[in-house]
Short mmCIF file of C-alpha atoms and ligand atoms in Angstrom, two decimals:
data_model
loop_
_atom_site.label_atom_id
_atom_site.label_comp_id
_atom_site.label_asym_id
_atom_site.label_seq_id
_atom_site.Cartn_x
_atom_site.Cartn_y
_atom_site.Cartn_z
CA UNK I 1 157.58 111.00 164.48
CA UNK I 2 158.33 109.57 161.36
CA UNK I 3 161.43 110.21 159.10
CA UNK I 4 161.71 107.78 157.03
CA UNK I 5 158.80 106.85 153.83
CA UNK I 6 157.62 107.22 150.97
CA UNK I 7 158.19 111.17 150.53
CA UNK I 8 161.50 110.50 149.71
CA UNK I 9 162.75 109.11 146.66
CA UNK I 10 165.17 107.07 147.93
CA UNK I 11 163.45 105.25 150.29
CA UNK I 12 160.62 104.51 147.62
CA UNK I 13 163.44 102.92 145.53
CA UNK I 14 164.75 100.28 148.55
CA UNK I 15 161.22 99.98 149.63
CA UNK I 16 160.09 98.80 145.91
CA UNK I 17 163.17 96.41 146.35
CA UNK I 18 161.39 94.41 149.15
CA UNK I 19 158.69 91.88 149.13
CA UNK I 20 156.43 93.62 151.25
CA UNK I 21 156.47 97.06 154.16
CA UNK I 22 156.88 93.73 156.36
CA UNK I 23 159.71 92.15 154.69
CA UNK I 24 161.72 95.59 154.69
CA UNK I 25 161.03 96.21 158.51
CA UNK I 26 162.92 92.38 159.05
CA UNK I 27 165.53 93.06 156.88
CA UNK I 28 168.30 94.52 158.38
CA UNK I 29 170.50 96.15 156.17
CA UNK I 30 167.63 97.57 154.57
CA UNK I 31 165.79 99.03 157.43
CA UNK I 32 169.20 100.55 158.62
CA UNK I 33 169.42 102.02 155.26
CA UNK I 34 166.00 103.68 155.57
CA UNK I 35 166.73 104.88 158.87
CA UNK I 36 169.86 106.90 157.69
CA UNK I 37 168.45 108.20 154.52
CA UNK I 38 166.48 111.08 156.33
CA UNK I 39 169.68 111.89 158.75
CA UNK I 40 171.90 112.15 155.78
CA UNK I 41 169.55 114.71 153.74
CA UNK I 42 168.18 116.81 156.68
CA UNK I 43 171.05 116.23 159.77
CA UNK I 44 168.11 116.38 162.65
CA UNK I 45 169.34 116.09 166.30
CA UNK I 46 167.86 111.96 166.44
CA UNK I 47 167.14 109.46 164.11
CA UNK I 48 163.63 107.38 164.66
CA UNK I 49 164.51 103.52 163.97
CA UNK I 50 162.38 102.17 160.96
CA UNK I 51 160.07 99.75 162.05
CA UNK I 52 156.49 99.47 163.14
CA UNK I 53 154.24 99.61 166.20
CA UNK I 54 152.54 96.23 164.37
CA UNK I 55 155.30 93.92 165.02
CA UNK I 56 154.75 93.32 168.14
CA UNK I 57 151.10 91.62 167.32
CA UNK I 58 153.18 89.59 164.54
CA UNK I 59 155.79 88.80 166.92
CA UNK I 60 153.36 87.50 169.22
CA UNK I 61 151.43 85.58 166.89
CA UNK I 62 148.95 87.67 165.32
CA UNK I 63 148.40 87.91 161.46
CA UNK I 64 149.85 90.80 160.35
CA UNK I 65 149.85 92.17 156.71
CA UNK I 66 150.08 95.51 154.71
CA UNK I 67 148.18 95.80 151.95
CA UNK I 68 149.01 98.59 149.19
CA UNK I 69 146.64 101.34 149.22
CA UNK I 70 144.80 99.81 151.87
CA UNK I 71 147.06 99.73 155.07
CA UNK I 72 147.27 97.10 158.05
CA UNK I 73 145.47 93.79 157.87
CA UNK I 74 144.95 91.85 160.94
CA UNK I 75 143.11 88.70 161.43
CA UNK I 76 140.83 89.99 164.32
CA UNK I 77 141.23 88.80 167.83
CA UNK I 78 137.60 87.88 168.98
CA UNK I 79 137.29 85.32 171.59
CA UNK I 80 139.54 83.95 174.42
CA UNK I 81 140.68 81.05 171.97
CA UNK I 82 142.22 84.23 169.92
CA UNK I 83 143.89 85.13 173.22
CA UNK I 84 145.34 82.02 173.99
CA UNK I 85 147.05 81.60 170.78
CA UNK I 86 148.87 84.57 171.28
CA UNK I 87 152.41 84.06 173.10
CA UNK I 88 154.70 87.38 174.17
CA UNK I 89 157.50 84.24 175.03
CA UNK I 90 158.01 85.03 171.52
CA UNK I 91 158.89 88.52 171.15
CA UNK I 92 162.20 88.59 170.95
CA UNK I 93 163.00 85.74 168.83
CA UNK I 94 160.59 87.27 166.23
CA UNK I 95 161.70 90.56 166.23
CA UNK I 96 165.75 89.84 166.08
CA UNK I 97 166.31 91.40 162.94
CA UNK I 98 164.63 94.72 164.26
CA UNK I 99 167.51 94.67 167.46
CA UNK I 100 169.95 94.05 164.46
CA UNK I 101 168.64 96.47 162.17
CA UNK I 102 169.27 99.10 165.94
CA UNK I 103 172.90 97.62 165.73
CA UNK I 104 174.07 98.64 162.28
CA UNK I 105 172.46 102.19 162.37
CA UNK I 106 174.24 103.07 165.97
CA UNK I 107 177.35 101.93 164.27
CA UNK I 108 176.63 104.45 161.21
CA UNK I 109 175.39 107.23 162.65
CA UNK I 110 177.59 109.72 163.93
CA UNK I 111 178.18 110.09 167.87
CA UNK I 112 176.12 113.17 168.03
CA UNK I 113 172.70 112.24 166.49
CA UNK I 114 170.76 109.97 169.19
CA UNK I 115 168.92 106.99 168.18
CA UNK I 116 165.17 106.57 169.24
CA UNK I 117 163.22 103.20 169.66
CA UNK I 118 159.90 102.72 169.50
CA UNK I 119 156.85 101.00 169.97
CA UNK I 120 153.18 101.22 169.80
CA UNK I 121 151.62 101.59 173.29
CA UNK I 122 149.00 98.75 174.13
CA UNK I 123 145.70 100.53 173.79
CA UNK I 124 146.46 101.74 170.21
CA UNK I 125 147.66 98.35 169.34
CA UNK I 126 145.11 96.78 171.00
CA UNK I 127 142.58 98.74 168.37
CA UNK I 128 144.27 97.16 165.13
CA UNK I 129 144.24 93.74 166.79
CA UNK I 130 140.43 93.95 167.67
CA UNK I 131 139.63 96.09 164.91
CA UNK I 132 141.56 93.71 162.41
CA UNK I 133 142.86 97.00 160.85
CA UNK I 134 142.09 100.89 160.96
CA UNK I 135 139.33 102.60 162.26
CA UNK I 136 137.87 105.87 161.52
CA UNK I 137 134.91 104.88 164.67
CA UNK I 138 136.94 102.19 167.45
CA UNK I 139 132.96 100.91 167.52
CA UNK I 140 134.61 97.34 167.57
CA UNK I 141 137.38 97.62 169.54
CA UNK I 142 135.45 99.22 172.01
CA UNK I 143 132.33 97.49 172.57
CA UNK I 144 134.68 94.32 172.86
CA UNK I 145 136.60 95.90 175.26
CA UNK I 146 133.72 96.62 177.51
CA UNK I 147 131.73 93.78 176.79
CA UNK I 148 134.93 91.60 177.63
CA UNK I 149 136.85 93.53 180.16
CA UNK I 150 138.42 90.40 181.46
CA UNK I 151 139.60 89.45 178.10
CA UNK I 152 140.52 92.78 177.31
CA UNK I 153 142.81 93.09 180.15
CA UNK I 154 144.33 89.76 179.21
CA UNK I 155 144.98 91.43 175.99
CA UNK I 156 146.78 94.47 177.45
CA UNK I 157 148.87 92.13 179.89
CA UNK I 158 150.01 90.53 177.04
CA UNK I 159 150.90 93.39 175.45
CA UNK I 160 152.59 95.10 178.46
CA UNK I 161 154.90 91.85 178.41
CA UNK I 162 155.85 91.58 174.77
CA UNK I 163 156.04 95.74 174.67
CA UNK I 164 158.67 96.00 177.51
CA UNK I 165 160.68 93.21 176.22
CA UNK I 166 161.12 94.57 173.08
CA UNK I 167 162.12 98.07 174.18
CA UNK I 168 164.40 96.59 177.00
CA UNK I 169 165.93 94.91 173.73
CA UNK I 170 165.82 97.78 171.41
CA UNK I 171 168.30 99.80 174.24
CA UNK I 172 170.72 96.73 174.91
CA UNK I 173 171.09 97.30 170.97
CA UNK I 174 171.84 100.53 171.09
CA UNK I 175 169.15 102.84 171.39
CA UNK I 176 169.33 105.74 173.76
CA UNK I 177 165.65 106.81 173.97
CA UNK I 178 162.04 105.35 173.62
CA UNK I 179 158.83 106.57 172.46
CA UNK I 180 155.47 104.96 173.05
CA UNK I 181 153.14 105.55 170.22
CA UNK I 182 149.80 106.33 171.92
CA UNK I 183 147.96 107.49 168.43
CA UNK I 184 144.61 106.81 169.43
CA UNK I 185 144.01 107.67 172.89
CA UNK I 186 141.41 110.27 172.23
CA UNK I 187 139.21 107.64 171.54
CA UNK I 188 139.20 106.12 174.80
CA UNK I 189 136.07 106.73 176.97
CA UNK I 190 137.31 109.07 179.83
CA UNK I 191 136.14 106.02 182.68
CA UNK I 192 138.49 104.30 181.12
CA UNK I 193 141.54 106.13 180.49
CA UNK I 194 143.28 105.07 183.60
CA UNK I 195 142.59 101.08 183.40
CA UNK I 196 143.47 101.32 179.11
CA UNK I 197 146.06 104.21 178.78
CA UNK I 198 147.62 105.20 182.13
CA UNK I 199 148.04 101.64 183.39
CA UNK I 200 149.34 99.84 181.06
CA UNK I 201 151.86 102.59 179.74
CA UNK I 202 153.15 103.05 183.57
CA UNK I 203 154.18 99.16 183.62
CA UNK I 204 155.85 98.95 180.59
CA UNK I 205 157.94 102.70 181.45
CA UNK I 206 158.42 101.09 184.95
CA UNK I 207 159.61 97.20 183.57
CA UNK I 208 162.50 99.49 181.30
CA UNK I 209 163.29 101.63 183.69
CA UNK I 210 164.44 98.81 186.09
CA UNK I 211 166.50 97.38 183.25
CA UNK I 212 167.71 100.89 182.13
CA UNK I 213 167.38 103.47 184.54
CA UNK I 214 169.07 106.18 182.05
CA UNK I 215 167.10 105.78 179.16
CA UNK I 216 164.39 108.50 178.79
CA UNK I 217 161.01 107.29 177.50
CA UNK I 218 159.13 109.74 175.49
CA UNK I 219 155.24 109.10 175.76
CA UNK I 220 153.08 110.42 172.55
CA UNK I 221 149.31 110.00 173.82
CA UNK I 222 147.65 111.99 170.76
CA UNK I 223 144.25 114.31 171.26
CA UNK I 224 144.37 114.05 175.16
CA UNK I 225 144.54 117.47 175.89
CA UNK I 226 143.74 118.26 179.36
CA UNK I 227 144.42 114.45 180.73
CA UNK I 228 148.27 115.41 179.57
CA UNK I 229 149.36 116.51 183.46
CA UNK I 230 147.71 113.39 184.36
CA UNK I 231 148.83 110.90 181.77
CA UNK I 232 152.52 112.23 182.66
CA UNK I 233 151.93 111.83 186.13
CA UNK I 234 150.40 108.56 186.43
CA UNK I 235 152.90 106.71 183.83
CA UNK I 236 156.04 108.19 184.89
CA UNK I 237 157.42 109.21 181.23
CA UNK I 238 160.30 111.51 181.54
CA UNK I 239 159.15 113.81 178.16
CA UNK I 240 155.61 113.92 176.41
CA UNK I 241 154.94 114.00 172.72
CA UNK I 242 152.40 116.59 171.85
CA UNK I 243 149.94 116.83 169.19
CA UNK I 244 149.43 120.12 167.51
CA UNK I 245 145.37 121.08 169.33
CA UNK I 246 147.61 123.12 172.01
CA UNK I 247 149.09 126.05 171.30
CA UNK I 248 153.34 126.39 172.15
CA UNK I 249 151.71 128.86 174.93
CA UNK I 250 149.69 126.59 176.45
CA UNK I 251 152.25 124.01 176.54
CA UNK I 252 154.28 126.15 178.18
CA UNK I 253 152.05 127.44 180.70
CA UNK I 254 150.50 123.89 181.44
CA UNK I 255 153.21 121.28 180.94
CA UNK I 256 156.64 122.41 180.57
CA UNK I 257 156.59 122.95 183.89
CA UNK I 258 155.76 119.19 184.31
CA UNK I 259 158.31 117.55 181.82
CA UNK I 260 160.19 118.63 178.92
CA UNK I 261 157.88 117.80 175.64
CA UNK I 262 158.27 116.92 172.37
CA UNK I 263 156.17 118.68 169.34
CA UNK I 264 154.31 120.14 167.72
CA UNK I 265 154.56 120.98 164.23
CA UNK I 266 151.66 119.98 162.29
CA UNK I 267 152.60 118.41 159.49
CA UNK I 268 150.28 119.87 157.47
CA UNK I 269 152.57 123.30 157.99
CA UNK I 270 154.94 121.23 156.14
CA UNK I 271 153.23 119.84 153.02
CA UNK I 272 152.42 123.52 152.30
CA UNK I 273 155.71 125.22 152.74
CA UNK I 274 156.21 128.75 152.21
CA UNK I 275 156.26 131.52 154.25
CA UNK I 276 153.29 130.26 156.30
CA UNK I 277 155.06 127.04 157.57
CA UNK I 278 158.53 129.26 158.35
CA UNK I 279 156.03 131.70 160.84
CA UNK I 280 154.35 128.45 162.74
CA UNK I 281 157.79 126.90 162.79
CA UNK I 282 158.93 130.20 164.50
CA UNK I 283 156.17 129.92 166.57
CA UNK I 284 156.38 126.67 167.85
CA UNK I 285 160.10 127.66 168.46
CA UNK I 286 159.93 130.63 170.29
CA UNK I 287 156.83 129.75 172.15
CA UNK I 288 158.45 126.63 173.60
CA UNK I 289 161.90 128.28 174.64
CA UNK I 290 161.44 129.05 178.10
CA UNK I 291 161.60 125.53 178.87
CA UNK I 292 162.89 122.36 177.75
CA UNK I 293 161.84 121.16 174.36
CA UNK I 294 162.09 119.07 171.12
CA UNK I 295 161.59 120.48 168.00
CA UNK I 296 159.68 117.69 166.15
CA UNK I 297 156.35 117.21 163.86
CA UNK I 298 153.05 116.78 165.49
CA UNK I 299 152.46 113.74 164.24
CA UNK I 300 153.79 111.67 160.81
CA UNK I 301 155.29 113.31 157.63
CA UNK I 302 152.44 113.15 154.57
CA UNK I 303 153.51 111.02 152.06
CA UNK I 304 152.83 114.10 149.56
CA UNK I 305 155.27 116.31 151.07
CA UNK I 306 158.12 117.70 149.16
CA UNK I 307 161.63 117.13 150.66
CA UNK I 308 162.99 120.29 149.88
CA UNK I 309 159.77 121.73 152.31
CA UNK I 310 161.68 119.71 154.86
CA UNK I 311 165.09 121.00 154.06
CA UNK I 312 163.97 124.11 154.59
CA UNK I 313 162.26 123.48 158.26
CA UNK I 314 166.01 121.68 159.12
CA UNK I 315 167.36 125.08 157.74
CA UNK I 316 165.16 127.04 159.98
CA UNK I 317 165.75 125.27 163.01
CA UNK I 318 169.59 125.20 162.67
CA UNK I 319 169.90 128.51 161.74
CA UNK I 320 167.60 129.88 164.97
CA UNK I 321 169.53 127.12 167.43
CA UNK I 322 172.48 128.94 166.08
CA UNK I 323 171.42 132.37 166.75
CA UNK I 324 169.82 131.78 170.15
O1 1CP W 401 154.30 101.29 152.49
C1 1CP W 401 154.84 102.05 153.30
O2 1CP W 401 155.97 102.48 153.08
C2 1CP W 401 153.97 102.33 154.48
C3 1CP W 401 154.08 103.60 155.27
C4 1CP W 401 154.58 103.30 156.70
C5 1CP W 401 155.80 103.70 157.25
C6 1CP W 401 156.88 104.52 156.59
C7 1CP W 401 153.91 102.51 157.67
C8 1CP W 401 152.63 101.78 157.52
N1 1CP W 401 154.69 102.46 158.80
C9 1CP W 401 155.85 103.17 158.60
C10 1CP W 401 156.98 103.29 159.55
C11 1CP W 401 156.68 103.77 160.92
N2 1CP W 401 155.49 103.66 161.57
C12 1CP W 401 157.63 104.36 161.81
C13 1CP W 401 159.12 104.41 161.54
C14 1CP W 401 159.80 105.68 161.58
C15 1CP W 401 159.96 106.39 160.25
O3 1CP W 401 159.23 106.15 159.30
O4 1CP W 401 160.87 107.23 160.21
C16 1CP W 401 156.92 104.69 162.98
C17 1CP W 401 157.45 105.40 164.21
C18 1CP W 401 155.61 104.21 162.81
C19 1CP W 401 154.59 104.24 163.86
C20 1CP W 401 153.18 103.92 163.56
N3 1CP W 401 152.66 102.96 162.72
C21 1CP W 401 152.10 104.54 164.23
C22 1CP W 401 152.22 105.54 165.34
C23 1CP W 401 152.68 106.89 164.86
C24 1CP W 401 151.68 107.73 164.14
O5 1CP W 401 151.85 107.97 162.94
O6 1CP W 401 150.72 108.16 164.81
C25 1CP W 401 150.90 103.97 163.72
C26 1CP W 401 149.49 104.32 164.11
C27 1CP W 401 151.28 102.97 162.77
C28 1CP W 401 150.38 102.04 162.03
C29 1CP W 401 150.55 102.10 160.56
N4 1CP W 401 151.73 101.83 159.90
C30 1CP W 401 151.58 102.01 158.55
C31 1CP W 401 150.21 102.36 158.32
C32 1CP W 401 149.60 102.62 156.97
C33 1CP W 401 149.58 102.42 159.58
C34 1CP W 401 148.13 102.70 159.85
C35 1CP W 401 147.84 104.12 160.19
C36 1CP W 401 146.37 104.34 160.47
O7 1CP W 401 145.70 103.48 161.07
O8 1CP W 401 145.87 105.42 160.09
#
């Protein structure tokens, strides 16, 4: 989840330095710099590269920009003459500083803290490029995807294409592990989970793995609940992302003994501090144990959060890792 923002000072200060959240996600030296910042405070296992799942539409030739205050603003993709102007052939040209920015932090970081790539997966993508932005509803995104299902699946094709190129690229940079930001699966319609979510995510995890075999993908499909055996199953992720609707019992009754998973601290545990997040972090901790886990938020860090509230979960952790 993320590190890196605008909690911390010191990425607020390099941040205000750029022309734009775009402009600092294509500059290299800065991106590495915002990267490192969280590893050097709170020494976690992994760094997350800084960048975001909203490339890829830029790369491809989408209209991407980030508005302050407001968030992502896409010029829509409406019609099949939106399609075809869209080109994944692109990806990787676009997106060079990103595979640079994966460069300088694996040469900064020590040996012992991995480095984890990213992108968005092509449903919740797909909603800010049909939606032209965020959605509370996915009415529009939607309805256009079932009133257009060819077009739609054009759409996720495309997205498949650029997606697994610019992963494959990420680890030939130097990253040793991918997740696939899923953040808005819950809103799919449950006819059309496999043909959205399921499908699409299976090609791109099966396009890296024949590129690299050893790199484990991590998928984050958030809100899915009980489609979670299935959604590992039927993409072929080697470690699942969970939000924080189950419980550290019921992921370990119901999916650890499917794949090792990733989660699920709510953030909001965080932002509060105090005793109360120290007894859910325990919780999460020792009700995950039996099996293999990762420690990590639920979803991303609010930008309200104090850092030290984060120190102090990094203390935690340590401190019961060392004792266990
Ligand atoms: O101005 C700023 O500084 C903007 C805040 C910000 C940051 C720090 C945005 C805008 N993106 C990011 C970076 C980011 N995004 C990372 C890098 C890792 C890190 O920060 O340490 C990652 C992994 C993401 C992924 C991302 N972007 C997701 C999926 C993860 C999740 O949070 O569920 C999504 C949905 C986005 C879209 C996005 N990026 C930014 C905004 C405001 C939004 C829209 C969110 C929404 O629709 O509610």
């Amino acid at each position: 989840m993320r590190q890196a923002g605008r909690y911390l000072p010191e990425y607020r200060e390099v941040r205000a330095k750029a022309d734009g959240f775009l402009d600092l996600c294509y500059t290299p030296d800065r991106a590495a710099r915002v990267t490192l910042q969280p590893i050097e405070r709170f020494r976690p296992d992994a760094a997350i590269l800084f960048s975001d799942i909203l490339v890829v539409p830029h790369a491809i030739g989408q209209n991407v920009g980030f508005v302050e205050g407001k968030g992502p603003v896409l010029e829509p993709v409406q019609s099949a003459r939106d399609l075809a102007a869209l080109d994944p052939g692109r990806t990787l040209d676009h997106l060079a500083p990103v595979f640079e920015t994966v460069r300088l932090v694996r040469a900064e970081l020590p040996e012992d803290v991995a480095l984890i790539g990213f992108s968005g997966a092509p449903w919740t993508v797909a909603t800010y490029m049909i939606e032209g932005g965020s959605t509370r509803d996915f009415n529009t995104v939607k309805s256009w995807a079932i009133s257009h299902r060819s077009e739609f699946s054009i759409l996720l094709d495309l997205l498949v294409e650029s997606t697994s190129a610019y992963l494959i690229a990420q680890v030939e940079a130097g990253a040793q592990a991918l997740q696939l930001f899923d953040t808005w699966a819950s809103a799919v319609p449950a006819a059309d989970f496999d043909n959205w979510v399921c499908g699409p995510t299976a090609r791109i995890v099966a396009a890296v793995k024949a590129k690299a075999p050893d790199t484990p993908i991590i998928g984050f499909a958030r809100g899915i609940g009980p489609r979670l055996p299935d959604y590992i199953r039927q993409t072929g992720i080697d470690a699942v992302g969970l939000d924080s609707s189950i419980s550290p019992a019921e992921a370990a009754r119901d999916i650890q003994p499917i794949c090792p998973v990733q989660g699920n601290f709510d953030p909001a545990y965080l932002l509060a501090g105090g005793l109360e997040m120290e007894d859910a972090a325990l919780e999460v901790l020792e009700g995950l144990k039996g099996g293999p886990f990762v420690f990590n938020l639920a979803h991303g860090i609010n930008k309200e959060t104090p850092p030290a509230h984060v120190e102090r979960l990094a203390e935690i952790i340590h401190n019961w890792r060392a004792s266990a």
